[in-house]
PDB file of C-alpha atoms in Angstrom:
ATOM      1  CA  MET A 119      14.168  41.090  23.027  1.00  0.00           C
ATOM      2  CA  PRO A 120      11.598  43.723  22.077  1.00  0.00           C
ATOM      3  CA  SER A 121       8.086  42.419  21.535  1.00  0.00           C
ATOM      4  CA  ASP A 122       7.915  43.799  18.083  1.00  0.00           C
ATOM      5  CA  PHE A 123      10.901  41.624  16.944  1.00  0.00           C
ATOM      6  CA  GLN A 124      10.016  39.870  13.712  1.00  0.00           C
ATOM      7  CA  VAL A 125      11.752  36.786  12.306  1.00  0.00           C
ATOM      8  CA  LEU A 126      11.814  36.876   8.514  1.00  0.00           C
ATOM      9  CA  PRO A 127      12.614  34.001   6.273  1.00  0.00           C
ATOM     10  CA  SER A 128      15.975  33.971   4.511  1.00  0.00           C
ATOM     11  CA  PRO A 129      15.790  35.207   0.992  1.00  0.00           C
ATOM     12  CA  ALA A 130      18.093  32.300   0.094  1.00  0.00           C
ATOM     13  CA  ILE A 131      15.402  29.708   0.869  1.00  0.00           C
ATOM     14  CA  PRO A 132      13.728  28.475  -2.412  1.00  0.00           C
ATOM     15  CA  PRO A 133       9.977  28.842  -2.624  1.00  0.00           C
ATOM     16  CA  GLU A 134       7.614  25.881  -2.005  1.00  0.00           C
ATOM     17  CA  VAL A 135       6.540  23.598  -4.823  1.00  0.00           C
ATOM     18  CA  ALA A 136       2.872  23.318  -5.667  1.00  0.00           C
ATOM     19  CA  ILE A 137       2.239  21.741  -9.090  1.00  0.00           C
ATOM     20  CA  ALA A 138      -0.037  19.263 -10.723  1.00  0.00           C
ATOM     21  CA  ALA A 139       1.700  15.849 -10.292  1.00  0.00           C
ATOM     22  CA  VAL A 140       0.491  14.545 -13.633  1.00  0.00           C
ATOM     23  CA  PRO A 141       1.555  17.168 -16.160  1.00  0.00           C
ATOM     24  CA  GLU A 142      -0.635  18.394 -19.074  1.00  0.00           C
ATOM     25  CA  ASP A 143       2.444  18.399 -21.382  1.00  0.00           C
ATOM     26  CA  ASP A 144       3.691  14.802 -21.901  1.00  0.00           C
ATOM     27  CA  ARG A 145       7.145  16.210 -22.724  1.00  0.00           C
ATOM     28  CA  VAL A 146       7.663  16.692 -18.968  1.00  0.00           C
ATOM     29  CA  TRP A 147       7.956  12.836 -18.593  1.00  0.00           C
ATOM     30  CA  VAL A 148      11.626  11.936 -18.821  1.00  0.00           C
ATOM     31  CA  PRO A 149      12.577   8.592 -20.496  1.00  0.00           C
ATOM     32  CA  GLN A 150      14.564   6.386 -18.084  1.00  0.00           C
ATOM     33  CA  ALA A 151      14.475   3.055 -19.866  1.00  0.00           C
ATOM     34  CA  PRO A 152      12.261   1.379 -22.591  1.00  0.00           C
ATOM     35  CA  ASP A 153       8.677   1.914 -21.471  1.00  0.00           C
ATOM     36  CA  VAL A 154       9.843   3.574 -18.225  1.00  0.00           C
ATOM     37  CA  TRP A 155       9.504   7.326 -17.544  1.00  0.00           C
ATOM     38  CA  PHE A 156       9.834   9.590 -14.569  1.00  0.00           C
ATOM     39  CA  ARG A 157       8.157  12.925 -13.907  1.00  0.00           C
ATOM     40  CA  PRO A 158      10.229  15.075 -11.554  1.00  0.00           C
ATOM     41  CA  LEU A 159       8.361  16.867  -8.754  1.00  0.00           C
ATOM     42  CA  MET A 160      11.224  18.086  -6.558  1.00  0.00           C
ATOM     43  CA  PHE A 161      15.055  17.837  -6.414  1.00  0.00           C
ATOM     44  CA  ASN A 162      16.642  18.703  -3.016  1.00  0.00           C
ATOM     45  CA  THR A 163      20.274  19.223  -3.870  1.00  0.00           C
ATOM     46  CA  VAL A 164      21.092  19.972  -0.119  1.00  0.00           C
ATOM     47  CA  VAL A 165      20.334  16.438   1.140  1.00  0.00           C
ATOM     48  CA  GLY A 166      20.364  14.490  -2.102  1.00  0.00           C
ATOM     49  CA  GLN A 167      16.589  13.838  -2.236  1.00  0.00           C
ATOM     50  CA  TRP A 168      14.191  13.617  -5.070  1.00  0.00           C
ATOM     51  CA  CYS A 169      10.492  13.065  -5.532  1.00  0.00           C
ATOM     52  CA  ASN A 170       9.088  11.812  -8.685  1.00  0.00           C
ATOM     53  CA  LEU A 171       6.317   9.771 -10.321  1.00  0.00           C
ATOM     54  CA  LEU A 172       7.544   6.567 -11.998  1.00  0.00           C
ATOM     55  CA  TRP A 173       5.367   5.486 -15.008  1.00  0.00           C
ATOM     56  CA  VAL A 174       5.787   2.056 -16.438  1.00  0.00           C
ATOM     57  CA  THR A 175       3.804   0.816 -19.460  1.00  0.00           C
ATOM     58  CA  LYS A 176       4.976  -2.815 -19.692  1.00  0.00           C
ATOM     59  CA  SER A 177       5.045  -5.820 -17.437  1.00  0.00           C
ATOM     60  CA  GLY A 178       8.355  -7.399 -16.466  1.00  0.00           C
ATOM     61  CA  ILE A 179      11.447  -6.321 -14.530  1.00  0.00           C
ATOM     62  CA  VAL A 180      12.073  -2.604 -14.342  1.00  0.00           C
ATOM     63  CA  SER A 181      15.293  -2.647 -12.390  1.00  0.00           C
ATOM     64  CA  ARG A 182      17.359  -4.441  -9.724  1.00  0.00           C
ATOM     65  CA  HIS A 183      18.835  -1.933  -7.300  1.00  0.00           C
ATOM     66  CA  ARG A 184      19.654  -0.876  -3.791  1.00  0.00           C
ATOM     67  CA  HIS A 185      19.460   2.519  -2.035  1.00  0.00           C
ATOM     68  CA  PRO A 186      21.842   3.775   0.789  1.00  0.00           C
ATOM     69  CA  GLY A 187      18.933   5.762   2.118  1.00  0.00           C
ATOM     70  CA  ALA A 188      15.251   5.226   2.853  1.00  0.00           C
ATOM     71  CA  VAL A 189      12.615   5.252   0.075  1.00  0.00           C
ATOM     72  CA  HIS A 190       8.946   5.975   0.447  1.00  0.00           C
ATOM     73  CA  GLY A 191       6.357   5.135  -2.192  1.00  0.00           C
ATOM     74  CA  TYR A 192       2.759   5.445  -2.956  1.00  0.00           C
ATOM     75  CA  VAL A 193       1.081   3.497  -5.757  1.00  0.00           C
ATOM     76  CA  ILE A 194      -1.248   5.705  -7.754  1.00  0.00           C
ATOM     77  CA  LYS A 195      -2.143   3.224 -10.460  1.00  0.00           C
ATOM     78  CA  GLY A 196      -1.548  -0.367 -11.202  1.00  0.00           C
ATOM     79  CA  LYS A 197       0.672  -2.698  -9.205  1.00  0.00           C
ATOM     80  CA  TRP A 198       4.226  -3.920  -8.770  1.00  0.00           C
ATOM     81  CA  HIS A 199       6.322  -5.989  -6.433  1.00  0.00           C
ATOM     82  CA  TYR A 200       9.855  -7.061  -5.459  1.00  0.00           C
ATOM     83  CA  HIS A 201      10.946 -10.478  -6.386  1.00  0.00           C
ATOM     84  CA  GLU A 202      12.729 -10.606  -3.019  1.00  0.00           C
ATOM     85  CA  HIS A 203       9.360 -10.214  -1.041  1.00  0.00           C
ATOM     86  CA  PRO A 204       5.945 -11.905  -1.024  1.00  0.00           C
ATOM     87  CA  TRP A 205       3.908  -8.721  -1.013  1.00  0.00           C
ATOM     88  CA  MET A 206       2.263  -6.780  -4.010  1.00  0.00           C
ATOM     89  CA  ALA A 207       2.063  -3.035  -3.873  1.00  0.00           C
ATOM     90  CA  GLU A 208      -1.263  -2.154  -5.499  1.00  0.00           C
ATOM     91  CA  THR A 209      -3.253   1.086  -6.149  1.00  0.00           C
ATOM     92  CA  GLY A 210      -3.480   2.987  -2.826  1.00  0.00           C
ATOM     93  CA  HIS A 211      -0.665   1.097  -1.178  1.00  0.00           C
ATOM     94  CA  TYR A 212       2.222   2.756   0.675  1.00  0.00           C
ATOM     95  CA  VAL A 213       5.718   1.179   0.531  1.00  0.00           C
ATOM     96  CA  TYR A 214       8.717   1.783   2.815  1.00  0.00           C
ATOM     97  CA  GLU A 215      12.132   0.583   1.679  1.00  0.00           C
ATOM     98  CA  PRO A 216      14.837   0.411   4.314  1.00  0.00           C
ATOM     99  CA  PRO A 217      18.298   1.571   3.490  1.00  0.00           C
ATOM    100  CA  GLY A 218      20.702  -1.010   1.976  1.00  0.00           C
ATOM    101  CA  GLU A 219      18.172  -3.589   0.847  1.00  0.00           C
ATOM    102  CA  ILE A 220      18.591  -5.053  -2.660  1.00  0.00           C
ATOM    103  CA  HIS A 221      15.341  -5.501  -4.580  1.00  0.00           C
ATOM    104  CA  THR A 222      14.128  -6.210  -8.074  1.00  0.00           C
ATOM    105  CA  LEU A 223      11.187  -4.054  -9.064  1.00  0.00           C
ATOM    106  CA  ALA A 224       8.793  -5.916 -11.405  1.00  0.00           C
ATOM    107  CA  VAL A 225       5.387  -5.129 -12.850  1.00  0.00           C
ATOM    108  CA  PRO A 226       3.234  -8.358 -13.091  1.00  0.00           C
ATOM    109  CA  GLY A 227       1.989  -9.705 -16.397  1.00  0.00           C
ATOM    110  CA  ASP A 228      -1.632  -8.727 -15.713  1.00  0.00           C
ATOM    111  CA  CYS A 229      -0.754  -5.010 -15.327  1.00  0.00           C
ATOM    112  CA  ASP A 230      -0.079  -2.933 -18.360  1.00  0.00           C
ATOM    113  CA  GLU A 231       0.445   0.415 -16.612  1.00  0.00           C
ATOM    114  CA  MET A 232       1.827   1.452 -13.264  1.00  0.00           C
ATOM    115  CA  VAL A 233       2.353   4.921 -11.727  1.00  0.00           C
ATOM    116  CA  THR A 234       3.987   5.259  -8.297  1.00  0.00           C
ATOM    117  CA  PHE A 235       5.079   8.322  -6.373  1.00  0.00           C
ATOM    118  CA  PHE A 236       8.575   7.855  -4.978  1.00  0.00           C
ATOM    119  CA  ASN A 237      10.488   9.955  -2.329  1.00  0.00           C
ATOM    120  CA  ILE A 238      14.168   8.952  -2.528  1.00  0.00           C
ATOM    121  CA  THR A 239      17.145  10.130  -0.504  1.00  0.00           C
ATOM    122  CA  GLY A 240      20.563   9.199  -1.502  1.00  0.00           C
ATOM    123  CA  ALA A 241      21.079   7.144  -4.637  1.00  0.00           C
ATOM    124  CA  MET A 242      19.893   4.284  -6.679  1.00  0.00           C
ATOM    125  CA  ILE A 243      22.623   1.907  -7.309  1.00  0.00           C
ATOM    126  CA  TYR A 244      21.745  -0.447 -10.159  1.00  0.00           C
ATOM    127  CA  LEU A 245      22.920  -4.121  -9.931  1.00  0.00           C
ATOM    128  CA  ASP A 246      23.169  -7.061 -12.152  1.00  0.00           C
ATOM    129  CA  GLU A 247      21.961 -10.610 -11.205  1.00  0.00           C
ATOM    130  CA  ALA A 248      25.194 -11.269  -9.480  1.00  0.00           C
ATOM    131  CA  GLY A 249      24.994  -8.147  -7.369  1.00  0.00           C
ATOM    132  CA  HIS A 250      27.671  -6.126  -9.273  1.00  0.00           C
ATOM    133  CA  GLN A 251      27.076  -2.470  -9.781  1.00  0.00           C
ATOM    134  CA  VAL A 252      26.163  -1.559 -13.385  1.00  0.00           C
ATOM    135  CA  GLY A 253      25.109   2.064 -12.889  1.00  0.00           C
ATOM    136  CA  TYR A 254      23.727   4.636 -10.418  1.00  0.00           C
ATOM    137  CA  GLU A 255      21.479   7.708 -10.164  1.00  0.00           C
ATOM    138  CA  ASP A 256      21.509  10.458  -7.677  1.00  0.00           C
ATOM    139  CA  VAL A 257      19.919  13.874  -7.536  1.00  0.00           C
ATOM    140  CA  SER A 258      22.652  15.385  -9.733  1.00  0.00           C
ATOM    141  CA  THR A 259      22.317  12.773 -12.506  1.00  0.00           C
ATOM    142  CA  LYS A 260      18.489  12.933 -12.352  1.00  0.00           C
ATOM    143  CA  ILE A 261      18.740  16.739 -12.806  1.00  0.00           C
ATOM    144  CA  GLU A 262      21.097  16.193 -15.804  1.00  0.00           C
ATOM    145  CA  MET A 263      18.838  13.588 -17.346  1.00  0.00           C
ATOM    146  CA  CYS A 264      15.894  16.100 -17.184  1.00  0.00           C
ATOM    147  CA  ARG A 265      17.986  18.971 -18.483  1.00  0.00           C
ATOM    148  CA  ALA A 266      19.112  16.958 -21.570  1.00  0.00           C
ATOM    149  CA  HIS A 267      15.643  15.639 -22.235  1.00  0.00           C
ATOM    150  CA  TYR A 268      13.933  19.025 -21.910  1.00  0.00           C
ATOM    151  CA  GLU A 269      16.514  20.543 -24.236  1.00  0.00           C
ATOM    152  CA  LYS A 270      15.848  17.823 -26.754  1.00  0.00           C
ATOM    153  CA  VAL A 271      12.058  18.110 -26.654  1.00  0.00           C
ATOM    154  CA  GLY A 272      11.950  21.868 -26.972  1.00  0.00           C
ATOM    155  CA  LEU A 273      11.095  22.941 -23.244  1.00  0.00           C
ATOM    156  CA  GLY A 274      14.696  24.164 -22.844  1.00  0.00           C
ATOM    157  CA  GLY A 275      17.373  22.743 -20.457  1.00  0.00           C
ATOM    158  CA  ASP A 276      16.455  25.355 -17.713  1.00  0.00           C
ATOM    159  CA  PHE A 277      12.964  23.900 -17.479  1.00  0.00           C
ATOM    160  CA  VAL A 278      14.142  21.565 -14.831  1.00  0.00           C
ATOM    161  CA  ASP A 279      15.285  24.428 -12.634  1.00  0.00           C
ATOM    162  CA  GLN A 280      11.678  24.920 -11.306  1.00  0.00           C
ATOM    163  CA  PHE A 281      12.013  21.522  -9.518  1.00  0.00           C
ATOM    164  CA  VAL A 282      15.456  22.124  -7.875  1.00  0.00           C
ATOM    165  CA  ARG A 283      15.553  23.192  -4.304  1.00  0.00           C
TER     166      ARG A 283
END
């Protein structure tokens, strides 16, 4: 191979993402449930991964769910825990969730606001108290949630495309 051979990146590779995690425009936060929003940071449609901030402004149960893939989290503000475990994830804590585990995310009564960065691969399968599936989210449903919200709030449905990789 000649020494002047140059390897160029594929033009099909989407560019990197470098954005402010906390947006200046509150319309970027997508409502997920009462007093619960998420801020998309990246949607990887190739492997079914998404990264977002989860913002909760109430105490109590946020959701009971399981993931078929691993989840990584970093608490930016506040605290939360899983009813199934004795630990409390507080500001500055890292959390690893193994695939397949069922857990009930709750914000304790002495915390009125929580923000956590999550890196999720696969899906979130929502469960009732008996362990029956009552809903799910994956990278495609998250993108569609964003698209509908951004259209509704005047940012335009294609606003979400900047996060899709």
